[in-house]
Amino acid sequence: MIKTENLTKVYQTDEVETTALNEVNIEIKEGEFVSVMGPSGCGKSTLLNVLGMIDNPTSGNYYFNGEEIGHLPERKRSNIRKHNLGFVFQSFNLIDELTVYENVELPMLYTKVPSADRKKRVEELLEGMNIMHRAKHFPQQLSGGQQQRVAVARAIVNKPKLILADEPTGNLDSANGDEVMKVLSELNATGTTILMVTHSQYCAEFGNRIIRMLDGKVVTENVVRQYL
């Protein structure tokens, strides 16, 4: 599903040049759950942004489902992104002015899903996430764990092939963190590919493989359990 060749990202200002990614070569197969670890500033989030088509690489190649997309214009990247990817963030990134229901429904408006189908899908997900009783509430009225469940529901409402999760348990206590990891594991078990950035060794081991980064490079890859 994902393959990179010498993927490099350099940020430049008038005085400073920072290499966030330095010739990164990784491959992620469809159906895998891969965790990315490393200290702050090692390039984890930059890698996620490039693979999520939010940012372009400076050099190197990025293949998604066999197509080189690293240097496509934003409009084309946006179209691929909204039909194939789901994002889960540490800070939830829910829209405060929208209800739980409306937050989860929003991605389907962008992909022009018919109203009846939207209603059915949102209700199914809210029931599955045990959050249906909060459908009319706003994000500020929810606990952190509830907000992250809404964020996961929003990420998967369009049935993406790939979920990119950036520290999805970082703002949660251990109980709510376990709940989110359980949801991600269940999604992976049904065939969704997951790439997760985390500082937590415990969370990383929910994946079948752990990639460790340092100074913009991949330094090790370890198999936790065999990918089937």
mmCIF file with all atom_site columns, C-alpha atoms in Angstrom:
data_model
loop_
_atom_site.group_PDB
_atom_site.id
_atom_site.type_symbol
_atom_site.label_atom_id
_atom_site.label_alt_id
_atom_site.label_comp_id
_atom_site.label_asym_id
_atom_site.label_entity_id
_atom_site.label_seq_id
_atom_site.pdbx_PDB_ins_code
_atom_site.Cartn_x
_atom_site.Cartn_y
_atom_site.Cartn_z
_atom_site.occupancy
_atom_site.B_iso_or_equiv
_atom_site.pdbx_formal_charge
_atom_site.auth_seq_id
_atom_site.auth_comp_id
_atom_site.auth_asym_id
_atom_site.auth_atom_id
_atom_site.pdbx_PDB_model_num
ATOM 1   C CA . MET A 1 1   ? 0.000   0.000   0.000  1.00 0.00 ? 1   MET A CA 1
ATOM 2   C CA . ILE A 1 2   ? 2.788   2.432   0.979  1.00 0.00 ? 2   ILE A CA 1
ATOM 3   C CA . LYS A 1 3   ? 6.332   2.550   -0.298 1.00 0.00 ? 3   LYS A CA 1
ATOM 4   C CA . THR A 1 4   ? 8.886   5.325   0.018  1.00 0.00 ? 4   THR A CA 1
ATOM 5   C CA . GLU A 1 5   ? 12.226  5.665   -1.738 1.00 0.00 ? 5   GLU A CA 1
ATOM 6   C CA . ASN A 1 6   ? 14.815  8.009   -0.211 1.00 0.00 ? 6   ASN A CA 1
ATOM 7   C CA . LEU A 1 7   ? 12.004  10.228  1.092  1.00 0.00 ? 7   LEU A CA 1
ATOM 8   C CA . THR A 1 8   ? 13.489  13.530  2.236  1.00 0.00 ? 8   THR A CA 1
ATOM 9   C CA . LYS A 1 9   ? 11.891  16.640  3.712  1.00 0.00 ? 9   LYS A CA 1
ATOM 10  C CA . VAL A 1 10  ? 13.922  19.794  4.285  1.00 0.00 ? 10  VAL A CA 1
ATOM 11  C CA . TYR A 1 11  ? 12.516  22.949  5.906  1.00 0.00 ? 11  TYR A CA 1
ATOM 12  C CA . GLN A 1 12  ? 14.307  26.185  5.086  1.00 0.00 ? 12  GLN A CA 1
ATOM 13  C CA . THR A 1 13  ? 14.244  29.672  6.538  1.00 0.00 ? 13  THR A CA 1
ATOM 14  C CA . ASP A 1 14  ? 16.539  32.568  5.700  1.00 0.00 ? 14  ASP A CA 1
ATOM 15  C CA . GLU A 1 15  ? 19.101  31.387  8.230  1.00 0.00 ? 15  GLU A CA 1
ATOM 16  C CA . VAL A 1 16  ? 18.392  27.740  9.047  1.00 0.00 ? 16  VAL A CA 1
ATOM 17  C CA . GLU A 1 17  ? 17.994  24.525  7.049  1.00 0.00 ? 17  GLU A CA 1
ATOM 18  C CA . THR A 1 18  ? 16.432  21.612  8.921  1.00 0.00 ? 18  THR A CA 1
ATOM 19  C CA . THR A 1 19  ? 16.303  18.084  7.529  1.00 0.00 ? 19  THR A CA 1
ATOM 20  C CA . ALA A 1 20  ? 13.176  16.541  9.065  1.00 0.00 ? 20  ALA A CA 1
ATOM 21  C CA . LEU A 1 21  ? 13.281  13.368  6.937  1.00 0.00 ? 21  LEU A CA 1
ATOM 22  C CA . ASN A 1 22  ? 16.565  12.012  5.630  1.00 0.00 ? 22  ASN A CA 1
ATOM 23  C CA . GLU A 1 23  ? 16.245  9.411   2.848  1.00 0.00 ? 23  GLU A CA 1
ATOM 24  C CA . VAL A 1 24  ? 13.537  7.338   4.538  1.00 0.00 ? 24  VAL A CA 1
ATOM 25  C CA . ASN A 1 25  ? 12.761  3.964   2.953  1.00 0.00 ? 25  ASN A CA 1
ATOM 26  C CA . ILE A 1 26  ? 9.752   2.096   4.323  1.00 0.00 ? 26  ILE A CA 1
ATOM 27  C CA . GLU A 1 27  ? 7.104   -0.260  3.015  1.00 0.00 ? 27  GLU A CA 1
ATOM 28  C CA . ILE A 1 28  ? 3.701   -0.933  4.572  1.00 0.00 ? 28  ILE A CA 1
ATOM 29  C CA . LYS A 1 29  ? 1.470   -3.679  3.241  1.00 0.00 ? 29  LYS A CA 1
ATOM 30  C CA . GLU A 1 30  ? -2.306  -3.511  3.125  1.00 0.00 ? 30  GLU A CA 1
ATOM 31  C CA . GLY A 1 31  ? -3.790  -4.734  6.408  1.00 0.00 ? 31  GLY A CA 1
ATOM 32  C CA . GLU A 1 32  ? -0.724  -4.047  8.539  1.00 0.00 ? 32  GLU A CA 1
ATOM 33  C CA . PHE A 1 33  ? -0.700  -2.151  11.850 1.00 0.00 ? 33  PHE A CA 1
ATOM 34  C CA . VAL A 1 34  ? 2.631   -0.318  12.021 1.00 0.00 ? 34  VAL A CA 1
ATOM 35  C CA . SER A 1 35  ? 3.797   1.820   14.957 1.00 0.00 ? 35  SER A CA 1
ATOM 36  C CA . VAL A 1 36  ? 6.405   4.577   14.575 1.00 0.00 ? 36  VAL A CA 1
ATOM 37  C CA . MET A 1 37  ? 8.454   5.558   17.630 1.00 0.00 ? 37  MET A CA 1
ATOM 38  C CA . GLY A 1 38  ? 11.296  7.937   18.421 1.00 0.00 ? 38  GLY A CA 1
ATOM 39  C CA . PRO A 1 39  ? 12.158  11.019  20.489 1.00 0.00 ? 39  PRO A CA 1
ATOM 40  C CA . SER A 1 40  ? 10.566  14.407  19.888 1.00 0.00 ? 40  SER A CA 1
ATOM 41  C CA . GLY A 1 41  ? 11.955  16.027  16.765 1.00 0.00 ? 41  GLY A CA 1
ATOM 42  C CA . CYS A 1 42  ? 12.986  12.750  15.128 1.00 0.00 ? 42  CYS A CA 1
ATOM 43  C CA . GLY A 1 43  ? 10.666  13.213  12.127 1.00 0.00 ? 43  GLY A CA 1
ATOM 44  C CA . LYS A 1 44  ? 7.697   11.035  13.150 1.00 0.00 ? 44  LYS A CA 1
ATOM 45  C CA . SER A 1 45  ? 5.008   13.664  12.622 1.00 0.00 ? 45  SER A CA 1
ATOM 46  C CA . THR A 1 46  ? 6.648   14.961  9.441  1.00 0.00 ? 46  THR A CA 1
ATOM 47  C CA . LEU A 1 47  ? 6.583   11.418  8.061  1.00 0.00 ? 47  LEU A CA 1
ATOM 48  C CA . LEU A 1 48  ? 2.895   11.148  8.948  1.00 0.00 ? 48  LEU A CA 1
ATOM 49  C CA . ASN A 1 49  ? 2.148   14.479  7.236  1.00 0.00 ? 49  ASN A CA 1
ATOM 50  C CA . VAL A 1 50  ? 3.913   13.435  4.033  1.00 0.00 ? 50  VAL A CA 1
ATOM 51  C CA . LEU A 1 51  ? 2.302   9.981   3.985  1.00 0.00 ? 51  LEU A CA 1
ATOM 52  C CA . GLY A 1 52  ? -1.033  11.645  4.760  1.00 0.00 ? 52  GLY A CA 1
ATOM 53  C CA . MET A 1 53  ? -0.578  13.875  1.702  1.00 0.00 ? 53  MET A CA 1
ATOM 54  C CA . ILE A 1 54  ? -0.756  16.996  3.845  1.00 0.00 ? 54  ILE A CA 1
ATOM 55  C CA . ASP A 1 55  ? 2.789   17.919  2.885  1.00 0.00 ? 55  ASP A CA 1
ATOM 56  C CA . ASN A 1 56  ? 5.046   17.252  -0.122 1.00 0.00 ? 56  ASN A CA 1
ATOM 57  C CA . PRO A 1 57  ? 8.517   15.695  0.180  1.00 0.00 ? 57  PRO A CA 1
ATOM 58  C CA . THR A 1 58  ? 11.507  17.774  -0.870 1.00 0.00 ? 58  THR A CA 1
ATOM 59  C CA . SER A 1 59  ? 12.950  14.803  -2.764 1.00 0.00 ? 59  SER A CA 1
ATOM 60  C CA . GLY A 1 60  ? 12.505  11.062  -3.085 1.00 0.00 ? 60  GLY A CA 1
ATOM 61  C CA . ASN A 1 61  ? 9.373   9.136   -4.033 1.00 0.00 ? 61  ASN A CA 1
ATOM 62  C CA . TYR A 1 62  ? 6.159   8.198   -2.254 1.00 0.00 ? 62  TYR A CA 1
ATOM 63  C CA . TYR A 1 63  ? 3.976   5.459   -3.747 1.00 0.00 ? 63  TYR A CA 1
ATOM 64  C CA . PHE A 1 64  ? 0.420   4.918   -2.554 1.00 0.00 ? 64  PHE A CA 1
ATOM 65  C CA . ASN A 1 65  ? -1.317  1.865   -4.012 1.00 0.00 ? 65  ASN A CA 1
ATOM 66  C CA . GLY A 1 66  ? 1.341   1.752   -6.704 1.00 0.00 ? 66  GLY A CA 1
ATOM 67  C CA . GLU A 1 67  ? 0.963   5.388   -7.808 1.00 0.00 ? 67  GLU A CA 1
ATOM 68  C CA . GLU A 1 68  ? 3.710   7.952   -7.233 1.00 0.00 ? 68  GLU A CA 1
ATOM 69  C CA . ILE A 1 69  ? 1.930   10.799  -5.479 1.00 0.00 ? 69  ILE A CA 1
ATOM 70  C CA . GLY A 1 70  ? 4.613   12.602  -3.509 1.00 0.00 ? 70  GLY A CA 1
ATOM 71  C CA . HIS A 1 71  ? 4.807   15.478  -5.961 1.00 0.00 ? 71  HIS A CA 1
ATOM 72  C CA . LEU A 1 72  ? 1.216   15.726  -7.164 1.00 0.00 ? 72  LEU A CA 1
ATOM 73  C CA . PRO A 1 73  ? -0.497  19.133  -6.917 1.00 0.00 ? 73  PRO A CA 1
ATOM 74  C CA . GLU A 1 74  ? -2.626  19.749  -3.835 1.00 0.00 ? 74  GLU A CA 1
ATOM 75  C CA . ARG A 1 75  ? -5.979  19.328  -5.613 1.00 0.00 ? 75  ARG A CA 1
ATOM 76  C CA . LYS A 1 76  ? -5.114  15.798  -6.753 1.00 0.00 ? 76  LYS A CA 1
ATOM 77  C CA . ARG A 1 77  ? -3.604  14.890  -3.389 1.00 0.00 ? 77  ARG A CA 1
ATOM 78  C CA . SER A 1 78  ? -6.711  16.199  -1.648 1.00 0.00 ? 78  SER A CA 1
ATOM 79  C CA . ASN A 1 79  ? -8.967  14.033  -3.793 1.00 0.00 ? 79  ASN A CA 1
ATOM 80  C CA . ILE A 1 80  ? -6.919  10.897  -3.064 1.00 0.00 ? 80  ILE A CA 1
ATOM 81  C CA . ARG A 1 81  ? -6.743  11.805  0.626  1.00 0.00 ? 81  ARG A CA 1
ATOM 82  C CA . LYS A 1 82  ? -10.461 12.272  1.211  1.00 0.00 ? 82  LYS A CA 1
ATOM 83  C CA . HIS A 1 83  ? -11.356 8.964   -0.463 1.00 0.00 ? 83  HIS A CA 1
ATOM 84  C CA . ASN A 1 84  ? -8.635  6.801   1.069  1.00 0.00 ? 84  ASN A CA 1
ATOM 85  C CA . LEU A 1 85  ? -7.370  8.202   4.372  1.00 0.00 ? 85  LEU A CA 1
ATOM 86  C CA . GLY A 1 86  ? -8.670  8.778   7.876  1.00 0.00 ? 86  GLY A CA 1
ATOM 87  C CA . PHE A 1 87  ? -6.826  10.838  10.513 1.00 0.00 ? 87  PHE A CA 1
ATOM 88  C CA . VAL A 1 88  ? -6.824  10.575  14.312 1.00 0.00 ? 88  VAL A CA 1
ATOM 89  C CA . PHE A 1 89  ? -4.959  13.259  16.267 1.00 0.00 ? 89  PHE A CA 1
ATOM 90  C CA . GLN A 1 90  ? -3.745  13.609  19.851 1.00 0.00 ? 90  GLN A CA 1
ATOM 91  C CA . SER A 1 91  ? -5.736  16.828  20.277 1.00 0.00 ? 91  SER A CA 1
ATOM 92  C CA . PHE A 1 92  ? -8.914  15.262  18.766 1.00 0.00 ? 92  PHE A CA 1
ATOM 93  C CA . ASN A 1 93  ? -9.372  18.191  16.309 1.00 0.00 ? 93  ASN A CA 1
ATOM 94  C CA . LEU A 1 94  ? -13.155 18.106  16.619 1.00 0.00 ? 94  LEU A CA 1
ATOM 95  C CA . ILE A 1 95  ? -15.080 21.201  15.537 1.00 0.00 ? 95  ILE A CA 1
ATOM 96  C CA . ASP A 1 96  ? -16.446 22.851  18.687 1.00 0.00 ? 96  ASP A CA 1
ATOM 97  C CA . GLU A 1 97  ? -19.414 24.451  16.897 1.00 0.00 ? 97  GLU A CA 1
ATOM 98  C CA . LEU A 1 98  ? -20.685 21.109  15.599 1.00 0.00 ? 98  LEU A CA 1
ATOM 99  C CA . THR A 1 99  ? -22.451 18.374  17.549 1.00 0.00 ? 99  THR A CA 1
ATOM 100 C CA . VAL A 1 100 ? -21.022 14.874  17.880 1.00 0.00 ? 100 VAL A CA 1
ATOM 101 C CA . TYR A 1 101 ? -23.357 13.732  15.101 1.00 0.00 ? 101 TYR A CA 1
ATOM 102 C CA . GLU A 1 102 ? -22.328 16.601  12.819 1.00 0.00 ? 102 GLU A CA 1
ATOM 103 C CA . ASN A 1 103 ? -18.600 16.060  13.452 1.00 0.00 ? 103 ASN A CA 1
ATOM 104 C CA . VAL A 1 104 ? -18.844 12.413  12.425 1.00 0.00 ? 104 VAL A CA 1
ATOM 105 C CA . GLU A 1 105 ? -21.046 13.222  9.422  1.00 0.00 ? 105 GLU A CA 1
ATOM 106 C CA . LEU A 1 106 ? -18.754 15.957  8.059  1.00 0.00 ? 106 LEU A CA 1
ATOM 107 C CA . PRO A 1 107 ? -16.338 13.831  5.953  1.00 0.00 ? 107 PRO A CA 1
ATOM 108 C CA . MET A 1 108 ? -19.292 12.303  4.094  1.00 0.00 ? 108 MET A CA 1
ATOM 109 C CA . LEU A 1 109 ? -20.478 15.770  3.068  1.00 0.00 ? 109 LEU A CA 1
ATOM 110 C CA . TYR A 1 110 ? -17.134 16.301  1.334  1.00 0.00 ? 110 TYR A CA 1
ATOM 111 C CA . THR A 1 111 ? -17.478 13.007  -0.529 1.00 0.00 ? 111 THR A CA 1
ATOM 112 C CA . LYS A 1 112 ? -21.140 13.723  -1.378 1.00 0.00 ? 112 LYS A CA 1
ATOM 113 C CA . VAL A 1 113 ? -22.656 10.673  0.303  1.00 0.00 ? 113 VAL A CA 1
ATOM 114 C CA . PRO A 1 114 ? -26.500 10.772  0.086  1.00 0.00 ? 114 PRO A CA 1
ATOM 115 C CA . SER A 1 115 ? -28.332 11.970  3.197  1.00 0.00 ? 115 SER A CA 1
ATOM 116 C CA . ALA A 1 116 ? -30.008 8.647   4.055  1.00 0.00 ? 116 ALA A CA 1
ATOM 117 C CA . ASP A 1 117 ? -26.693 6.797   3.776  1.00 0.00 ? 117 ASP A CA 1
ATOM 118 C CA . ARG A 1 118 ? -25.002 9.404   5.963  1.00 0.00 ? 118 ARG A CA 1
ATOM 119 C CA . LYS A 1 119 ? -27.622 9.022   8.683  1.00 0.00 ? 119 LYS A CA 1
ATOM 120 C CA . LYS A 1 120 ? -27.359 5.236   8.673  1.00 0.00 ? 120 LYS A CA 1
ATOM 121 C CA . ARG A 1 121 ? -23.557 5.237   8.798  1.00 0.00 ? 121 ARG A CA 1
ATOM 122 C CA . VAL A 1 122 ? -23.283 7.865   11.560 1.00 0.00 ? 122 VAL A CA 1
ATOM 123 C CA . GLU A 1 123 ? -25.812 6.082   13.748 1.00 0.00 ? 123 GLU A CA 1
ATOM 124 C CA . GLU A 1 124 ? -24.082 2.728   13.241 1.00 0.00 ? 124 GLU A CA 1
ATOM 125 C CA . LEU A 1 125 ? -20.729 4.181   14.245 1.00 0.00 ? 125 LEU A CA 1
ATOM 126 C CA . LEU A 1 126 ? -22.025 6.099   17.251 1.00 0.00 ? 126 LEU A CA 1
ATOM 127 C CA . GLU A 1 127 ? -23.731 2.951   18.492 1.00 0.00 ? 127 GLU A CA 1
ATOM 128 C CA . GLY A 1 128 ? -20.575 0.938   17.905 1.00 0.00 ? 128 GLY A CA 1
ATOM 129 C CA . MET A 1 129 ? -18.485 3.482   19.814 1.00 0.00 ? 129 MET A CA 1
ATOM 130 C CA . ASN A 1 130 ? -21.025 3.591   22.680 1.00 0.00 ? 130 ASN A CA 1
ATOM 131 C CA . ILE A 1 131 ? -21.479 7.313   22.139 1.00 0.00 ? 131 ILE A CA 1
ATOM 132 C CA . MET A 1 132 ? -24.956 7.478   20.579 1.00 0.00 ? 132 MET A CA 1
ATOM 133 C CA . HIS A 1 133 ? -26.397 8.966   23.769 1.00 0.00 ? 133 HIS A CA 1
ATOM 134 C CA . ARG A 1 134 ? -24.081 11.956  23.209 1.00 0.00 ? 134 ARG A CA 1
ATOM 135 C CA . ALA A 1 135 ? -25.022 12.529  19.548 1.00 0.00 ? 135 ALA A CA 1
ATOM 136 C CA . LYS A 1 136 ? -26.527 15.976  20.206 1.00 0.00 ? 136 LYS A CA 1
ATOM 137 C CA . HIS A 1 137 ? -23.809 17.127  22.584 1.00 0.00 ? 137 HIS A CA 1
ATOM 138 C CA . PHE A 1 138 ? -20.887 19.375  21.654 1.00 0.00 ? 138 PHE A CA 1
ATOM 139 C CA . PRO A 1 139 ? -17.234 18.336  22.052 1.00 0.00 ? 139 PRO A CA 1
ATOM 140 C CA . GLN A 1 140 ? -16.698 20.507  25.155 1.00 0.00 ? 140 GLN A CA 1
ATOM 141 C CA . GLN A 1 141 ? -19.433 18.534  26.913 1.00 0.00 ? 141 GLN A CA 1
ATOM 142 C CA . LEU A 1 142 ? -17.543 15.232  26.512 1.00 0.00 ? 142 LEU A CA 1
ATOM 143 C CA . SER A 1 143 ? -14.698 13.580  28.390 1.00 0.00 ? 143 SER A CA 1
ATOM 144 C CA . GLY A 1 144 ? -11.339 13.126  26.650 1.00 0.00 ? 144 GLY A CA 1
ATOM 145 C CA . GLY A 1 145 ? -12.054 9.458   26.012 1.00 0.00 ? 145 GLY A CA 1
ATOM 146 C CA . GLN A 1 146 ? -15.438 10.262  24.529 1.00 0.00 ? 146 GLN A CA 1
ATOM 147 C CA . GLN A 1 147 ? -13.944 12.947  22.288 1.00 0.00 ? 147 GLN A CA 1
ATOM 148 C CA . GLN A 1 148 ? -11.338 10.523  20.974 1.00 0.00 ? 148 GLN A CA 1
ATOM 149 C CA . ARG A 1 149 ? -14.020 7.917   20.230 1.00 0.00 ? 149 ARG A CA 1
ATOM 150 C CA . VAL A 1 150 ? -15.863 10.573  18.222 1.00 0.00 ? 150 VAL A CA 1
ATOM 151 C CA . ALA A 1 151 ? -12.608 11.421  16.438 1.00 0.00 ? 151 ALA A CA 1
ATOM 152 C CA . VAL A 1 152 ? -12.066 7.759   15.549 1.00 0.00 ? 152 VAL A CA 1
ATOM 153 C CA . ALA A 1 153 ? -15.653 7.482   14.307 1.00 0.00 ? 153 ALA A CA 1
ATOM 154 C CA . ARG A 1 154 ? -15.108 10.533  12.107 1.00 0.00 ? 154 ARG A CA 1
ATOM 155 C CA . ALA A 1 155 ? -11.840 9.054   10.799 1.00 0.00 ? 155 ALA A CA 1
ATOM 156 C CA . ILE A 1 156 ? -13.486 5.808   9.677  1.00 0.00 ? 156 ILE A CA 1
ATOM 157 C CA . VAL A 1 157 ? -16.901 7.051   8.537  1.00 0.00 ? 157 VAL A CA 1
ATOM 158 C CA . ASN A 1 158 ? -15.843 7.004   4.866  1.00 0.00 ? 158 ASN A CA 1
ATOM 159 C CA . LYS A 1 159 ? -14.365 3.510   5.282  1.00 0.00 ? 159 LYS A CA 1
ATOM 160 C CA . PRO A 1 160 ? -10.782 4.573   4.492  1.00 0.00 ? 160 PRO A CA 1
ATOM 161 C CA . LYS A 1 161 ? -8.140  2.103   3.406  1.00 0.00 ? 161 LYS A CA 1
ATOM 162 C CA . LEU A 1 162 ? -5.586  3.689   5.734  1.00 0.00 ? 162 LEU A CA 1
ATOM 163 C CA . ILE A 1 163 ? -5.825  5.336   9.148  1.00 0.00 ? 163 ILE A CA 1
ATOM 164 C CA . LEU A 1 164 ? -3.011  7.660   10.242 1.00 0.00 ? 164 LEU A CA 1
ATOM 165 C CA . ALA A 1 165 ? -2.987  8.151   14.015 1.00 0.00 ? 165 ALA A CA 1
ATOM 166 C CA . ASP A 1 166 ? -0.712  10.768  15.628 1.00 0.00 ? 166 ASP A CA 1
ATOM 167 C CA . GLU A 1 167 ? -0.347  10.050  19.378 1.00 0.00 ? 167 GLU A CA 1
ATOM 168 C CA . PRO A 1 168 ? -4.025  8.987   19.626 1.00 0.00 ? 168 PRO A CA 1
ATOM 169 C CA . THR A 1 169 ? -3.730  8.224   23.372 1.00 0.00 ? 169 THR A CA 1
ATOM 170 C CA . GLY A 1 170 ? -1.418  11.123  24.257 1.00 0.00 ? 170 GLY A CA 1
ATOM 171 C CA . ASN A 1 171 ? -4.082  13.204  26.041 1.00 0.00 ? 171 ASN A CA 1
ATOM 172 C CA . LEU A 1 172 ? -5.881  10.269  27.666 1.00 0.00 ? 172 LEU A CA 1
ATOM 173 C CA . ASP A 1 173 ? -5.587  8.404   30.943 1.00 0.00 ? 173 ASP A CA 1
ATOM 174 C CA . SER A 1 174 ? -4.672  4.717   30.800 1.00 0.00 ? 174 SER A CA 1
ATOM 175 C CA . ALA A 1 175 ? -8.265  3.434   30.851 1.00 0.00 ? 175 ALA A CA 1
ATOM 176 C CA . ASN A 1 176 ? -9.410  5.670   28.002 1.00 0.00 ? 176 ASN A CA 1
ATOM 177 C CA . GLY A 1 177 ? -6.149  5.025   26.161 1.00 0.00 ? 177 GLY A CA 1
ATOM 178 C CA . ASP A 1 178 ? -6.774  1.279   26.342 1.00 0.00 ? 178 ASP A CA 1
ATOM 179 C CA . GLU A 1 179 ? -10.253 1.843   24.969 1.00 0.00 ? 179 GLU A CA 1
ATOM 180 C CA . VAL A 1 180 ? -8.931  3.745   21.941 1.00 0.00 ? 180 VAL A CA 1
ATOM 181 C CA . MET A 1 181 ? -6.242  1.121   21.278 1.00 0.00 ? 181 MET A CA 1
ATOM 182 C CA . LYS A 1 182 ? -8.892  -1.591  21.442 1.00 0.00 ? 182 LYS A CA 1
ATOM 183 C CA . VAL A 1 183 ? -10.948 0.254   18.811 1.00 0.00 ? 183 VAL A CA 1
ATOM 184 C CA . LEU A 1 184 ? -7.911  0.647   16.530 1.00 0.00 ? 184 LEU A CA 1
ATOM 185 C CA . SER A 1 185 ? -7.026  -3.036  16.947 1.00 0.00 ? 185 SER A CA 1
ATOM 186 C CA . GLU A 1 186 ? -10.567 -4.076  16.070 1.00 0.00 ? 186 GLU A CA 1
ATOM 187 C CA . LEU A 1 187 ? -10.473 -1.884  12.947 1.00 0.00 ? 187 LEU A CA 1
ATOM 188 C CA . ASN A 1 188 ? -7.182  -3.470  11.929 1.00 0.00 ? 188 ASN A CA 1
ATOM 189 C CA . ALA A 1 189 ? -8.664  -6.932  12.471 1.00 0.00 ? 189 ALA A CA 1
ATOM 190 C CA . THR A 1 190 ? -11.351 -6.107  9.898  1.00 0.00 ? 190 THR A CA 1
ATOM 191 C CA . GLY A 1 191 ? -8.706  -5.164  7.303  1.00 0.00 ? 191 GLY A CA 1
ATOM 192 C CA . THR A 1 192 ? -8.006  -1.455  7.841  1.00 0.00 ? 192 THR A CA 1
ATOM 193 C CA . THR A 1 193 ? -4.334  -0.546  7.525  1.00 0.00 ? 193 THR A CA 1
ATOM 194 C CA . ILE A 1 194 ? -3.079  1.570   10.445 1.00 0.00 ? 194 ILE A CA 1
ATOM 195 C CA . LEU A 1 195 ? 0.053   3.693   10.798 1.00 0.00 ? 195 LEU A CA 1
ATOM 196 C CA . MET A 1 196 ? 0.398   5.129   14.296 1.00 0.00 ? 196 MET A CA 1
ATOM 197 C CA . VAL A 1 197 ? 2.948   7.523   15.782 1.00 0.00 ? 197 VAL A CA 1
ATOM 198 C CA . THR A 1 198 ? 3.386   7.035   19.528 1.00 0.00 ? 198 THR A CA 1
ATOM 199 C CA . HIS A 1 199 ? 5.782   7.618   22.424 1.00 0.00 ? 199 HIS A CA 1
ATOM 200 C CA . SER A 1 200 ? 4.288   4.660   24.290 1.00 0.00 ? 200 SER A CA 1
ATOM 201 C CA . GLN A 1 201 ? 5.986   1.283   24.012 1.00 0.00 ? 201 GLN A CA 1
ATOM 202 C CA . TYR A 1 202 ? 2.814   -0.280  25.412 1.00 0.00 ? 202 TYR A CA 1
ATOM 203 C CA . CYS A 1 203 ? 0.662   1.235   22.628 1.00 0.00 ? 203 CYS A CA 1
ATOM 204 C CA . ALA A 1 204 ? 3.288   0.508   19.975 1.00 0.00 ? 204 ALA A CA 1
ATOM 205 C CA . GLU A 1 205 ? 3.082   -3.199  20.728 1.00 0.00 ? 205 GLU A CA 1
ATOM 206 C CA . PHE A 1 206 ? -0.550  -3.279  19.589 1.00 0.00 ? 206 PHE A CA 1
ATOM 207 C CA . GLY A 1 207 ? 0.946   -3.111  16.083 1.00 0.00 ? 207 GLY A CA 1
ATOM 208 C CA . ASN A 1 208 ? 2.567   -5.998  14.260 1.00 0.00 ? 208 ASN A CA 1
ATOM 209 C CA . ARG A 1 209 ? 5.708   -3.959  13.503 1.00 0.00 ? 209 ARG A CA 1
ATOM 210 C CA . ILE A 1 210 ? 7.568   -1.084  15.176 1.00 0.00 ? 210 ILE A CA 1
ATOM 211 C CA . ILE A 1 211 ? 9.655   1.407   13.184 1.00 0.00 ? 211 ILE A CA 1
ATOM 212 C CA . ARG A 1 212 ? 12.056  3.516   15.257 1.00 0.00 ? 212 ARG A CA 1
ATOM 213 C CA . MET A 1 213 ? 13.323  6.873   14.002 1.00 0.00 ? 213 MET A CA 1
ATOM 214 C CA . LEU A 1 214 ? 16.169  9.162   15.026 1.00 0.00 ? 214 LEU A CA 1
ATOM 215 C CA . ASP A 1 215 ? 17.322  12.413  13.411 1.00 0.00 ? 215 ASP A CA 1
ATOM 216 C CA . GLY A 1 216 ? 14.997  11.978  10.443 1.00 0.00 ? 216 GLY A CA 1
ATOM 217 C CA . LYS A 1 217 ? 16.127  8.435   9.672  1.00 0.00 ? 217 LYS A CA 1
ATOM 218 C CA . VAL A 1 218 ? 14.717  4.959   10.224 1.00 0.00 ? 218 VAL A CA 1
ATOM 219 C CA . VAL A 1 219 ? 17.181  3.255   12.573 1.00 0.00 ? 219 VAL A CA 1
ATOM 220 C CA . THR A 1 220 ? 15.431  -0.048  13.350 1.00 0.00 ? 220 THR A CA 1
ATOM 221 C CA . GLU A 1 221 ? 12.386  -2.105  12.406 1.00 0.00 ? 221 GLU A CA 1
ATOM 222 C CA . ASN A 1 222 ? 11.138  -4.832  14.728 1.00 0.00 ? 222 ASN A CA 1
ATOM 223 C CA . VAL A 1 223 ? 8.388   -7.396  14.151 1.00 0.00 ? 223 VAL A CA 1
ATOM 224 C CA . VAL A 1 224 ? 6.117   -7.668  17.199 1.00 0.00 ? 224 VAL A CA 1
ATOM 225 C CA . ARG A 1 225 ? 3.920   -10.383 15.745 1.00 0.00 ? 225 ARG A CA 1
ATOM 226 C CA . GLN A 1 226 ? 3.733   -11.930 12.336 1.00 0.00 ? 226 GLN A CA 1
ATOM 227 C CA . TYR A 1 227 ? 1.517   -10.057 9.892  1.00 0.00 ? 227 TYR A CA 1
ATOM 228 C CA . LEU A 1 228 ? -1.069  -12.424 8.389  1.00 0.00 ? 228 LEU A CA 1
#
